[in-house]
Amino acid sequence: RNSFKAMDLDLSRLDLAQVGSVSHRGTLELFPPGKKRRQKFVVGDDNGVITCFEMKREDPQEAFRFATESSSAIRALALNENVGKRDRVFAAQDQSVLAVKKGRQAFRLDAPLAEPIHHLAIDELMIYAGCEFIYNLYRDGQDAGFYMCHDRVNSMAVQRLSPRSPSAECALACQDRCIRIMSGQEKILEVPTSAPATAVARFLSDGRPDTAPRKRLLYGLGSGSWGTLEVGKEEGARKMFEVDGTGAAGDAVVVLRAHDVTQDGVDDAVLARSDGRVQVYSVDAEASSARPVFEHDVGESVQDLRCGVVNTPGFQELVALTFSGKIISFSSEPNGDRPDLMSRGRGSGAAVDEDASQSAVDQLKAAPRVKALTRELEELKKQVARERDRFAKQSQAEDFVPTAQKFTVHSSMTLEPEAAAYSLDVEIPLPLDLITLTSNVHLDLLDTETSGALVSITPPEAHSSHVVLVTYRFQEPTNRAQIRYRTNEGETGQITLGVVAKTTGGMPKMCQVVKHDIKPLSLHHRVQTTPPASKEGDTKSGEAEDEGLQPKERQQEQGVEELPWNILELRGNFSISMVHDWISAALPEVPPRMGDDSFELTYASAYTGSQLRISCAEGRATIRSDSISTVVIIRDLVEAKADELRVDLNDECHVNDLSVGTMLGRLDPKLQSQMQLARRMSMVEAVKELAMQEQASPWMDPEYKYILEHADQIREEWKSRPRALHYISGVLTDLYVDWHKCRGRDMRHCIPQLQEYLARPDYTLQGLHQNFMVV
């Protein structure tokens, strides 16, 4: 293998083309080289248009443009897995699959589906269509089977696992933390993962012969982790390796491809993350480890990635399709070898020197391109001027009301377990003007370095249903924004966003409204009870060994049976679907479909670290948690839901007094941290004065040295201390009230005394425990 230093793969950036906005992934394909070895690539956009570009003299020119009868978005594109049959491109639009050849429709399948098709694959005469929850299979245009998944299908890939297979098997990456392997409409393997599976792909370059007895798959997770699986139809699945992610918002792997970018004879892993980063990892020959060799931040969401030769023969390229419709190439061709006037980047993100000299030959080659771009720019200016004049004339008519075209808003609400906070990411294909955020529940708004917006917080009116009202105004051009906040568990409500895009030429502004639900136990996240596929052992039918667990999850599993459980027993004449709806209303990440007879779920609190286990069946349910507040929240919600449906419900709560000490022990470090911050803040000025008097300070205590070196950081943390202390105090107050409530005592009148003690400088864990036990 060639040796590469970390991040030393040098790929130059070239903006190839621009189409309409693209809201769906998997909408870019590369055709095999055609006549005169010219490369073509095809893309589908939100306007229902399929556009094919052909490279001529390193200039992408439109080969054909096919506008579908419906103006709804193209949701997926696919070529036949058989390389010899790639003369047409297949597209998914709503519930239909159509094939386009040389700009004309050659095939159409209108499927009787209730869901739109999001994922598409073609193998010979087989059509694999993945909807939101349903996987459908068609043979020669006829229905050949389907499978209903428990949760959303995020990605799909097909690969023939055995030469004896009548058709290729299909891998489904699902939101409920597993990868399902389908043979026809039969599920033959289910591989658990440590986080929602967000991407899956064959670990094999397109066109490379597949001779391995056991096939390899690339998989990516919502936590940012990714890895490889070795899969056999009879042998099961075995994890080769996994690269850990950070779990932060924006780190989720959304696109995966395999290609030998480094040209060392071994396929590399090419991936895109949800924050717009494109990365290349070099994988060793045994597929047992990987290291990063390239990274570039595109600045917006990447909807698809393809790999191959596009511009110059002999130079490998990554072609990325973005949310705003940009088609970007990252080429291994050296910058000086290709004349172009487009923006470029390096693997490290450094800009290319604009003053680099160009040879006379290169300048002559670039001249026709410059003239063509100049003519195109002048024509666009004239077209814009004509449209502005037409709009001005129409807007003067009394019966004319100007409206703006609706734009697509991508928004996602992601819980970051390490920070115990939510990240609300908003992206549109146009520059953002402002975002308004309103909420009918309390939110602890946190600082966000990447937002780049002027924040205005307005106190709500006395009789308003809104508790929070915030406006974000954007001064610099950006089409992405991030808002971070922490919720108060026990409150349920909704966050409403008003997203306004910048307009020019006197066009009116339009606001798009996006809503996100806040559930009572919003800071809880799913944890894996069945370990993911292990490197040491195979996985068959969902079984795995403990080595597959992530370190944090392994710690959560160890000793969990020894926790002091508070147990809530529910009995009544309710069905399994009823109790499923009740649990879904209380917790995030509950799959829409669970087992027909029973189901179990395991959660952990991102803030307190408490555990929650739920076991439900028809007519009975058991909720166990070492936090009494969690049990009380679920009990109150279930009782309210049962009353609405007039369902007879009997509940019995068994309180374990030891759980109070466990919870106080978990929250004590957070309080101690705030006390330590107060002590450090009180000594900042004194320590700085001592340091100014004594130039050399070897005598200084390590604590004083830390205060001196981190004075600015301490001041910044001190600004948010009242808010942090108020949040911790609220959690402890709820725990205090809920525990006494389950003991039949109303202690709300003692809350001021508890809060007074929490603010005392002589606070201790033992004193807090004594205050809890006072009746």
PDB file of N, CA and C in Angstrom, residues 310-360:
ATOM      1  N   VAL A 310     -14.701  11.563 -14.219  1.00  0.00           N
ATOM      2  CA  VAL A 310     -15.660  12.476 -14.825  1.00  0.00           C
ATOM      3  C   VAL A 310     -14.991  13.426 -15.814  1.00  0.00           C
ATOM      4  N   ASN A 311     -13.942  14.108 -15.412  1.00  0.00           N
ATOM      5  CA  ASN A 311     -13.320  15.122 -16.257  1.00  0.00           C
ATOM      6  C   ASN A 311     -12.188  14.580 -17.109  1.00  0.00           C
ATOM      7  N   THR A 312     -11.148  14.093 -16.465  1.00  0.00           N
ATOM      8  CA  THR A 312      -9.942  13.693 -17.171  1.00  0.00           C
ATOM      9  C   THR A 312      -9.661  12.217 -16.939  1.00  0.00           C
ATOM     10  N   PRO A 313      -9.489  11.410 -17.999  1.00  0.00           N
ATOM     11  CA  PRO A 313      -9.175   9.988 -17.822  1.00  0.00           C
ATOM     12  C   PRO A 313      -7.927   9.800 -16.970  1.00  0.00           C
ATOM     13  N   GLY A 314      -8.008   8.826 -16.074  1.00  0.00           N
ATOM     14  CA  GLY A 314      -6.879   8.511 -15.212  1.00  0.00           C
ATOM     15  C   GLY A 314      -6.897   9.200 -13.874  1.00  0.00           C
ATOM     16  N   PHE A 315      -7.818  10.141 -13.671  1.00  0.00           N
ATOM     17  CA  PHE A 315      -7.892  10.860 -12.390  1.00  0.00           C
ATOM     18  C   PHE A 315      -9.242  10.583 -11.731  1.00  0.00           C
ATOM     19  N   GLN A 316      -9.202  10.044 -10.512  1.00  0.00           N
ATOM     20  CA  GLN A 316     -10.418   9.692  -9.787  1.00  0.00           C
ATOM     21  C   GLN A 316     -11.078  10.946  -9.214  1.00  0.00           C
ATOM     22  N   GLU A 317     -12.420  10.895  -9.140  1.00  0.00           N
ATOM     23  CA  GLU A 317     -13.165  12.050  -8.653  1.00  0.00           C
ATOM     24  C   GLU A 317     -14.299  11.615  -7.742  1.00  0.00           C
ATOM     25  N   LEU A 318     -14.638  12.493  -6.805  1.00  0.00           N
ATOM     26  CA  LEU A 318     -15.854  12.384  -6.009  1.00  0.00           C
ATOM     27  C   LEU A 318     -16.810  13.454  -6.513  1.00  0.00           C
ATOM     28  N   VAL A 319     -18.026  13.072  -6.827  1.00  0.00           N
ATOM     29  CA  VAL A 319     -19.030  14.017  -7.294  1.00  0.00           C
ATOM     30  C   VAL A 319     -20.121  14.093  -6.237  1.00  0.00           C
ATOM     31  N   ALA A 320     -20.348  15.301  -5.713  1.00  0.00           N
ATOM     32  CA  ALA A 320     -21.314  15.513  -4.637  1.00  0.00           C
ATOM     33  C   ALA A 320     -22.471  16.361  -5.135  1.00  0.00           C
ATOM     34  N   LEU A 321     -23.665  16.007  -4.705  1.00  0.00           N
ATOM     35  CA  LEU A 321     -24.881  16.772  -4.996  1.00  0.00           C
ATOM     36  C   LEU A 321     -25.376  17.383  -3.698  1.00  0.00           C
ATOM     37  N   THR A 322     -25.602  18.704  -3.688  1.00  0.00           N
ATOM     38  CA  THR A 322     -25.970  19.399  -2.464  1.00  0.00           C
ATOM     39  C   THR A 322     -27.452  19.756  -2.450  1.00  0.00           C
ATOM     40  N   PHE A 323     -27.894  20.217  -1.282  1.00  0.00           N
ATOM     41  CA  PHE A 323     -29.299  20.566  -1.071  1.00  0.00           C
ATOM     42  C   PHE A 323     -29.759  21.691  -2.004  1.00  0.00           C
ATOM     43  N   SER A 324     -28.901  22.668  -2.259  1.00  0.00           N
ATOM     44  CA  SER A 324     -29.274  23.782  -3.130  1.00  0.00           C
ATOM     45  C   SER A 324     -29.172  23.448  -4.611  1.00  0.00           C
ATOM     46  N   GLY A 325     -28.731  22.221  -4.952  1.00  0.00           N
ATOM     47  CA  GLY A 325     -28.662  21.801  -6.340  1.00  0.00           C
ATOM     48  C   GLY A 325     -27.295  21.944  -6.974  1.00  0.00           C
ATOM     49  N   LYS A 326     -26.261  22.218  -6.199  1.00  0.00           N
ATOM     50  CA  LYS A 326     -24.912  22.296  -6.750  1.00  0.00           C
ATOM     51  C   LYS A 326     -24.362  20.884  -6.980  1.00  0.00           C
ATOM     52  N   ILE A 327     -23.665  20.714  -8.106  1.00  0.00           N
ATOM     53  CA  ILE A 327     -22.962  19.470  -8.396  1.00  0.00           C
ATOM     54  C   ILE A 327     -21.476  19.790  -8.350  1.00  0.00           C
ATOM     55  N   ILE A 328     -20.776  19.221  -7.386  1.00  0.00           N
ATOM     56  CA  ILE A 328     -19.393  19.574  -7.089  1.00  0.00           C
ATOM     57  C   ILE A 328     -18.507  18.356  -7.302  1.00  0.00           C
ATOM     58  N   SER A 329     -17.379  18.573  -7.933  1.00  0.00           N
ATOM     59  CA  SER A 329     -16.405  17.508  -8.154  1.00  0.00           C
ATOM     60  C   SER A 329     -15.182  17.750  -7.292  1.00  0.00           C
ATOM     61  N   PHE A 330     -14.647  16.675  -6.704  1.00  0.00           N
ATOM     62  CA  PHE A 330     -13.367  16.691  -6.008  1.00  0.00           C
ATOM     63  C   PHE A 330     -12.451  15.728  -6.761  1.00  0.00           C
ATOM     64  N   SER A 331     -11.473  16.280  -7.461  1.00  0.00           N
ATOM     65  CA  SER A 331     -10.660  15.496  -8.391  1.00  0.00           C
ATOM     66  C   SER A 331      -9.247  15.316  -7.862  1.00  0.00           C
ATOM     67  N   SER A 332      -8.667  14.146  -8.183  1.00  0.00           N
ATOM     68  CA  SER A 332      -7.268  13.885  -7.837  1.00  0.00           C
ATOM     69  C   SER A 332      -6.311  14.488  -8.843  1.00  0.00           C
ATOM     70  N   GLU A 333      -6.832  15.105  -9.929  1.00  0.00           N
ATOM     71  CA  GLU A 333      -5.972  15.753 -10.906  1.00  0.00           C
ATOM     72  C   GLU A 333      -5.310  16.976 -10.283  1.00  0.00           C
ATOM     73  N   PRO A 334      -3.989  17.118 -10.417  1.00  0.00           N
ATOM     74  CA  PRO A 334      -3.319  18.299  -9.847  1.00  0.00           C
ATOM     75  C   PRO A 334      -3.892  19.584 -10.401  1.00  0.00           C
ATOM     76  N   ASN A 335      -3.883  20.624  -9.567  1.00  0.00           N
ATOM     77  CA  ASN A 335      -4.495  21.895  -9.952  1.00  0.00           C
ATOM     78  C   ASN A 335      -3.916  22.467 -11.235  1.00  0.00           C
ATOM     79  N   GLY A 336      -2.614  22.369 -11.415  1.00  0.00           N
ATOM     80  CA  GLY A 336      -1.983  22.976 -12.574  1.00  0.00           C
ATOM     81  C   GLY A 336      -2.255  22.248 -13.869  1.00  0.00           C
ATOM     82  N   ASP A 337      -2.772  21.005 -13.789  1.00  0.00           N
ATOM     83  CA  ASP A 337      -2.999  20.228 -14.996  1.00  0.00           C
ATOM     84  C   ASP A 337      -4.323  20.533 -15.652  1.00  0.00           C
ATOM     85  N   ARG A 338      -5.257  21.151 -14.949  1.00  0.00           N
ATOM     86  CA  ARG A 338      -6.571  21.404 -15.520  1.00  0.00           C
ATOM     87  C   ARG A 338      -6.905  22.888 -15.411  1.00  0.00           C
ATOM     88  N   PRO A 339      -7.119  23.568 -16.525  1.00  0.00           N
ATOM     89  CA  PRO A 339      -7.488  24.981 -16.452  1.00  0.00           C
ATOM     90  C   PRO A 339      -8.941  25.127 -16.115  1.00  0.00           C
ATOM     91  N   ASP A 340      -9.217  25.889 -15.102  1.00  0.00           N
ATOM     92  CA  ASP A 340     -10.607  26.190 -14.796  1.00  0.00           C
ATOM     93  C   ASP A 340     -10.661  27.470 -13.981  1.00  0.00           C
ATOM     94  N   LEU A 341     -11.849  28.029 -13.923  1.00  0.00           N
ATOM     95  CA  LEU A 341     -12.033  29.291 -13.227  1.00  0.00           C
ATOM     96  C   LEU A 341     -12.971  29.136 -12.056  1.00  0.00           C
ATOM     97  N   MET A 342     -13.173  27.898 -11.628  1.00  0.00           N
ATOM     98  CA  MET A 342     -14.123  27.634 -10.555  1.00  0.00           C
ATOM     99  C   MET A 342     -13.402  27.620  -9.216  1.00  0.00           C
ATOM    100  N   SER A 343     -14.197  27.599  -8.156  1.00  0.00           N
ATOM    101  CA  SER A 343     -13.649  27.542  -6.804  1.00  0.00           C
ATOM    102  C   SER A 343     -13.075  26.176  -6.555  1.00  0.00           C
ATOM    103  N   ARG A 344     -11.978  26.110  -5.789  1.00  0.00           N
ATOM    104  CA  ARG A 344     -11.345  24.853  -5.504  1.00  0.00           C
ATOM    105  C   ARG A 344     -11.004  24.769  -4.026  1.00  0.00           C
ATOM    106  N   GLY A 345     -10.782  23.541  -3.545  1.00  0.00           N
ATOM    107  CA  GLY A 345     -10.388  23.339  -2.159  1.00  0.00           C
ATOM    108  C   GLY A 345      -9.419  22.198  -2.066  1.00  0.00           C
ATOM    109  N   ARG A 346      -8.761  22.058  -0.949  1.00  0.00           N
ATOM    110  CA  ARG A 346      -7.816  20.971  -0.722  1.00  0.00           C
ATOM    111  C   ARG A 346      -8.366  20.077   0.365  1.00  0.00           C
ATOM    112  N   GLY A 347      -7.678  18.933   0.539  1.00  0.00           N
ATOM    113  CA  GLY A 347      -8.115  18.018   1.557  1.00  0.00           C
ATOM    114  C   GLY A 347      -8.145  18.641   2.923  1.00  0.00           C
ATOM    115  N   SER A 348      -7.263  19.571   3.180  1.00  0.00           N
ATOM    116  CA  SER A 348      -7.248  20.252   4.474  1.00  0.00           C
ATOM    117  C   SER A 348      -8.139  21.461   4.488  1.00  0.00           C
ATOM    118  N   GLY A 349      -8.813  21.761   3.360  1.00  0.00           N
ATOM    119  CA  GLY A 349      -9.704  22.902   3.299  1.00  0.00           C
ATOM    120  C   GLY A 349      -8.990  24.194   2.957  1.00  0.00           C
ATOM    121  N   ALA A 350      -7.689  24.165   2.693  1.00  0.00           N
ATOM    122  CA  ALA A 350      -6.964  25.396   2.384  1.00  0.00           C
ATOM    123  C   ALA A 350      -7.298  25.875   0.992  1.00  0.00           C
ATOM    124  N   ALA A 351      -7.344  27.169   0.795  1.00  0.00           N
ATOM    125  CA  ALA A 351      -7.658  27.730  -0.511  1.00  0.00           C
ATOM    126  C   ALA A 351      -6.450  27.648  -1.416  1.00  0.00           C
ATOM    127  N   VAL A 352      -6.713  27.492  -2.718  1.00  0.00           N
ATOM    128  CA  VAL A 352      -5.642  27.453  -3.704  1.00  0.00           C
ATOM    129  C   VAL A 352      -5.133  28.871  -3.921  1.00  0.00           C
ATOM    130  N   ASP A 353      -3.843  29.013  -4.085  1.00  0.00           N
ATOM    131  CA  ASP A 353      -3.244  30.331  -4.277  1.00  0.00           C
ATOM    132  C   ASP A 353      -3.765  30.955  -5.561  1.00  0.00           C
ATOM    133  N   GLU A 354      -4.479  32.088  -5.437  1.00  0.00           N
ATOM    134  CA  GLU A 354      -5.082  32.735  -6.593  1.00  0.00           C
ATOM    135  C   GLU A 354      -4.034  33.357  -7.515  1.00  0.00           C
ATOM    136  N   ASP A 355      -2.839  33.581  -6.999  1.00  0.00           N
ATOM    137  CA  ASP A 355      -1.802  34.214  -7.805  1.00  0.00           C
ATOM    138  C   ASP A 355      -0.890  33.210  -8.505  1.00  0.00           C
ATOM    139  N   ALA A 356      -1.282  31.923  -8.449  1.00  0.00           N
ATOM    140  CA  ALA A 356      -0.450  30.894  -9.097  1.00  0.00           C
ATOM    141  C   ALA A 356      -0.381  31.140 -10.597  1.00  0.00           C
ATOM    142  N   SER A 357       0.811  31.040 -11.107  1.00  0.00           N
ATOM    143  CA  SER A 357       1.000  31.310 -12.537  1.00  0.00           C
ATOM    144  C   SER A 357       0.410  30.198 -13.369  1.00  0.00           C
ATOM    145  N   GLN A 358      -0.055  30.566 -14.547  1.00  0.00           N
ATOM    146  CA  GLN A 358      -0.673  29.618 -15.470  1.00  0.00           C
ATOM    147  C   GLN A 358       0.084  29.702 -16.787  1.00  0.00           C
ATOM    148  N   SER A 359       0.332  28.562 -17.374  1.00  0.00           N
ATOM    149  CA  SER A 359       1.107  28.542 -18.610  1.00  0.00           C
ATOM    150  C   SER A 359       0.305  29.141 -19.748  1.00  0.00           C
ATOM    151  N   ALA A 360       1.013  29.525 -20.828  1.00  0.00           N
ATOM    152  CA  ALA A 360       0.348  30.113 -21.995  1.00  0.00           C
ATOM    153  C   ALA A 360      -0.590  29.112 -22.650  1.00  0.00           C
TER     154      ALA A 360
END
